[in-house]
Tab-separated table of C-alpha atoms in Angstrom:
chain	number	residue	atom	x	y	z
A	1	UNK	CA	137.617	216.756	37.352
A	2	UNK	CA	136.463	213.173	37.078
A	3	UNK	CA	134.804	212.160	33.839
A	4	UNK	CA	131.320	210.804	33.392
A	5	UNK	CA	130.881	207.758	35.598
A	6	UNK	CA	128.583	204.877	34.868
A	7	UNK	CA	127.864	201.829	36.952
A	8	UNK	CA	127.725	199.022	36.836
A	9	UNK	CA	129.980	198.455	33.840
A	10	UNK	CA	128.444	195.056	33.251
A	11	UNK	CA	125.004	193.908	34.297
A	12	UNK	CA	123.445	190.501	33.802
A	13	UNK	CA	119.725	190.038	34.274
A	14	UNK	CA	117.265	187.247	33.628
A	15	UNK	CA	114.181	187.881	31.557
A	16	UNK	CA	111.515	189.614	33.623
A	17	UNK	CA	113.909	191.232	36.091
A	18	UNK	CA	114.578	194.945	36.441
A	19	UNK	CA	117.770	196.694	35.359
A	20	UNK	CA	118.946	199.975	36.886
A	21	UNK	CA	121.769	201.826	35.207
A	22	UNK	CA	123.378	204.787	36.893
A	23	UNK	CA	125.160	207.774	35.449
A	24	UNK	CA	127.009	210.504	37.338
A	25	UNK	CA	127.687	213.442	35.014
A	26	UNK	CA	130.832	215.508	35.112
A	27	UNK	CA	130.901	218.136	37.843
A	28	UNK	CA	129.027	221.227	36.783
A	29	UNK	CA	127.134	219.476	33.976
A	30	UNK	CA	123.390	219.740	34.212
A	31	UNK	CA	122.485	218.085	30.893
A	32	UNK	CA	122.423	214.299	30.654
A	33	UNK	CA	121.781	212.115	27.595
A	34	UNK	CA	121.330	208.366	27.314
A	35	UNK	CA	122.240	206.428	24.169
A	36	UNK	CA	121.912	202.767	23.331
A	37	UNK	CA	124.089	200.653	21.097
A	38	UNK	CA	122.394	197.467	20.009
A	39	UNK	CA	124.599	194.653	18.652
A	40	UNK	CA	125.950	195.503	15.201
A	41	UNK	CA	124.343	198.955	15.296
A	42	UNK	CA	125.478	202.514	16.012
A	43	UNK	CA	124.682	204.764	18.936
A	44	UNK	CA	121.035	205.792	19.100
A	45	UNK	CA	119.617	208.628	21.182
A	46	UNK	CA	117.174	207.576	23.888
A	47	UNK	CA	116.483	210.446	26.272
A	48	UNK	CA	117.685	213.903	27.284
A	49	UNK	CA	117.296	215.175	30.835
A	50	UNK	CA	118.120	218.263	32.807
A	51	UNK	CA	118.000	218.332	36.565
A	52	UNK	CA	114.603	216.928	37.612
A	53	UNK	CA	113.174	217.293	34.097
A	54	UNK	CA	112.824	215.013	31.111
A	55	UNK	CA	113.271	217.238	28.078
A	56	UNK	CA	113.005	214.685	25.290
A	57	UNK	CA	112.344	210.973	25.581
A	58	UNK	CA	111.459	210.430	21.946
A	59	UNK	CA	114.129	207.761	21.472
A	60	UNK	CA	113.096	205.680	24.447
A	61	UNK	CA	110.673	202.742	24.097
A	62	UNK	CA	107.297	203.700	25.543
A	63	UNK	CA	106.933	200.525	27.563
A	64	UNK	CA	109.177	199.343	30.402
A	65	UNK	CA	111.809	202.111	30.064
A	66	UNK	CA	112.046	205.177	32.265
A	67	UNK	CA	114.701	207.724	33.155
A	68	UNK	CA	115.206	210.286	35.864
A	69	UNK	CA	117.781	212.846	36.903
A	70	UNK	CA	116.966	213.903	40.471
A	71	UNK	CA	118.122	217.073	42.132
A	72	UNK	CA	120.624	215.055	44.128
A	73	UNK	CA	122.335	211.942	42.913
A	74	UNK	CA	122.977	210.253	39.613
A	75	UNK	CA	120.723	209.888	36.604
A	76	UNK	CA	119.016	206.500	36.487
A	77	UNK	CA	117.871	204.570	33.437
A	78	UNK	CA	115.434	201.906	34.523
A	79	UNK	CA	114.287	198.969	32.450
A	80	UNK	CA	111.485	196.891	33.887
A	81	UNK	CA	110.755	193.290	32.933
A	82	UNK	CA	113.808	193.025	30.715
A	83	UNK	CA	113.705	190.951	27.548
A	84	UNK	CA	116.552	189.542	25.461
A	85	UNK	CA	116.205	192.380	22.970
A	86	UNK	CA	117.240	194.842	25.681
A	87	UNK	CA	120.761	193.398	25.645
A	88	UNK	CA	122.935	196.286	24.528
A	89	UNK	CA	125.523	198.791	25.656
A	90	UNK	CA	123.965	201.847	27.284
A	91	UNK	CA	125.988	205.043	27.253
A	92	UNK	CA	125.443	208.194	29.206
A	93	UNK	CA	126.812	211.579	28.184
A	94	UNK	CA	126.750	214.948	29.886
A	95	UNK	CA	127.287	218.521	28.818
A	96	UNK	CA	127.662	221.821	30.677
A	97	UNK	CA	125.544	223.834	28.287
A	98	UNK	CA	123.294	223.415	25.340
A	99	UNK	CA	125.090	225.547	22.769
A	100	UNK	CA	126.720	223.324	20.134
A	101	UNK	CA	126.120	220.443	22.488
A	102	UNK	CA	129.616	219.048	23.074
A	103	UNK	CA	128.926	215.904	25.017
A	104	UNK	CA	131.256	213.906	27.228
A	105	UNK	CA	130.626	210.187	27.330
A	106	UNK	CA	130.877	207.635	30.097
A	107	UNK	CA	132.332	204.154	29.612
A	108	UNK	CA	128.918	202.554	29.205
A	109	UNK	CA	127.020	199.742	30.892
A	110	UNK	CA	126.830	196.488	28.998
A	111	UNK	CA	123.516	194.805	29.779
A	112	UNK	CA	123.102	191.124	29.056
A	113	UNK	CA	119.684	189.550	29.415
A	114	UNK	CA	119.713	185.787	29.783
B	1	UNK	CA	115.383	210.070	11.989
B	2	UNK	CA	118.309	211.946	10.470
B	3	UNK	CA	120.452	210.127	7.955
B	4	UNK	CA	124.126	210.412	8.833
B	5	UNK	CA	126.340	208.205	6.713
B	6	UNK	CA	130.010	207.430	6.992
B	7	UNK	CA	132.261	205.770	4.481
B	8	UNK	CA	134.107	203.610	4.240
B	9	UNK	CA	132.887	201.370	7.047
B	10	UNK	CA	136.451	200.269	7.710
B	11	UNK	CA	139.910	200.800	6.358
B	12	UNK	CA	143.400	199.487	6.898
B	13	UNK	CA	146.330	201.866	6.722
B	14	UNK	CA	150.051	201.232	6.763
B	15	UNK	CA	151.905	203.017	9.537
B	16	UNK	CA	153.157	206.357	8.253
B	17	UNK	CA	150.561	206.657	5.514
B	18	UNK	CA	147.893	209.331	5.536
B	19	UNK	CA	144.209	208.628	5.127
B	20	UNK	CA	140.821	210.294	5.106
B	21	UNK	CA	137.165	209.334	5.259
B	22	UNK	CA	133.827	211.034	4.965
B	23	UNK	CA	130.669	211.832	6.826
B	24	UNK	CA	127.555	212.988	4.995
B	25	UNK	CA	124.609	214.604	6.730
B	26	UNK	CA	121.463	216.606	5.961
B	27	UNK	CA	122.435	220.001	4.575
B	28	UNK	CA	119.292	221.748	5.799
B	29	UNK	CA	118.872	223.138	9.317
B	30	UNK	CA	122.546	222.677	10.066
B	31	UNK	CA	123.652	223.518	13.586
B	32	UNK	CA	126.809	221.556	14.366
B	33	UNK	CA	128.720	218.435	13.430
B	34	UNK	CA	130.713	216.465	15.973
B	35	UNK	CA	133.571	214.038	15.456
B	36	UNK	CA	134.356	211.433	18.099
B	37	UNK	CA	137.131	208.913	18.432
B	38	UNK	CA	136.136	205.623	20.022
B	39	UNK	CA	138.670	203.049	21.099
B	40	UNK	CA	137.561	199.572	22.050
B	41	UNK	CA	136.470	199.302	25.695
B	42	UNK	CA	136.735	203.068	26.203
B	43	UNK	CA	134.343	206.017	26.057
B	44	UNK	CA	133.808	207.948	22.839
B	45	UNK	CA	136.146	210.936	23.036
B	46	UNK	CA	135.223	214.245	21.441
B	47	UNK	CA	137.631	215.357	18.713
B	48	UNK	CA	135.949	218.335	17.067
B	49	UNK	CA	132.775	220.361	17.160
B	50	UNK	CA	132.309	222.058	13.805
B	51	UNK	CA	129.797	224.785	13.294
B	52	UNK	CA	130.658	226.978	10.308
B	53	UNK	CA	130.762	226.192	6.613
B	54	UNK	CA	134.402	226.011	5.585
B	55	UNK	CA	135.538	225.221	9.129
B	56	UNK	CA	138.856	223.449	9.375
B	57	UNK	CA	139.954	222.084	12.731
B	58	UNK	CA	143.152	220.359	13.720
B	59	UNK	CA	144.348	218.359	16.703
B	60	UNK	CA	147.857	216.999	16.277
B	61	UNK	CA	147.916	214.824	13.167
B	62	UNK	CA	144.130	214.704	12.869
B	63	UNK	CA	142.171	217.392	11.077
B	64	UNK	CA	138.645	217.863	9.765
B	65	UNK	CA	136.878	220.019	7.217
B	66	UNK	CA	133.240	220.947	6.900
B	67	UNK	CA	130.978	221.751	3.953
B	68	UNK	CA	127.497	222.525	5.222
B	69	UNK	CA	126.093	223.515	1.833
B	70	UNK	CA	126.658	220.079	0.354
B	71	UNK	CA	126.410	218.210	3.641
B	72	UNK	CA	129.755	216.508	4.138
B	73	UNK	CA	132.783	216.523	6.384
B	74	UNK	CA	136.169	214.886	5.932
B	75	UNK	CA	138.431	213.606	8.676
B	76	UNK	CA	142.118	213.346	7.830
B	77	UNK	CA	144.852	211.451	9.643
B	78	UNK	CA	148.354	212.403	8.619
B	79	UNK	CA	151.188	209.938	9.093
B	80	UNK	CA	149.028	207.260	10.754
B	81	UNK	CA	150.351	205.591	13.880
B	82	UNK	CA	149.149	202.372	15.565
B	83	UNK	CA	147.593	204.438	18.351
B	84	UNK	CA	145.272	206.022	15.768
B	85	UNK	CA	143.486	202.672	15.447
B	86	UNK	CA	139.918	203.338	16.559
B	87	UNK	CA	136.408	203.873	15.288
B	88	UNK	CA	135.752	207.454	14.245
B	89	UNK	CA	132.165	208.604	14.619
B	90	UNK	CA	130.539	211.691	13.241
B	91	UNK	CA	127.315	213.017	14.741
B	92	UNK	CA	124.890	215.634	13.469
B	93	UNK	CA	123.479	217.918	16.129
B	94	UNK	CA	119.779	218.563	15.682
B	95	UNK	CA	118.288	220.574	18.524
B	96	UNK	CA	120.237	218.979	21.367
B	97	UNK	CA	120.250	215.422	20.035
B	98	UNK	CA	123.199	213.815	18.357
B	99	UNK	CA	122.419	211.525	15.425
B	100	UNK	CA	125.430	209.294	14.939
B	101	UNK	CA	126.806	207.674	11.844
B	102	UNK	CA	127.837	204.040	12.046
B	103	UNK	CA	131.501	204.990	12.157
B	104	UNK	CA	134.658	204.309	10.198
B	105	UNK	CA	136.934	201.774	11.865
B	106	UNK	CA	140.587	202.520	11.179
B	107	UNK	CA	143.250	199.879	11.698
B	108	UNK	CA	146.838	201.022	11.395
B	109	UNK	CA	149.301	198.261	10.580
B	110	UNK	CA	152.839	198.569	11.882
């Protein structure tokens, strides 16, 4: 059973461009979470999705950020019109069930905005 | 925002020595506490999910205890080895969201 996959591992964008980060959860996992690690900071919750539904996006900036987890295919975190402050490592985690919430993390995507 | 604190921020241990460090979290509305091990350039790896006051869990030379009434958990490493060098994160589960501490970075010197 392959682990959580994220791609790309590294992404470089210029200010104003769009960034798309993909996350394929572990097989059989229907819960997906996105976390962000800003430089010199810890992991911070952004958004929680189940298939086709956003359950909680309270940690995600209201502007420019969006997330989806379609019925088929990976979860996508999309950042429009990136700014330098978006430079961070973005981690995806998945879990098979909600109880106690054990989450399995992907290797992360490191976004650099020039 | 839930306040999850870990101390110390970092520590250096001689190979073969044992060590421990703490995680403190809100003692109200407790549901679960997670411990993760995070090596550089790898994914955070789940160590323990702790749910009951007085829980003690063990995986090899690493063990953890939980006190939900006073809001703290200890992680212990017995007989540290160089491969134990990593950042150890605790995370408080509130609803379905994990609130992470900043981590304790352990460096084991050979």
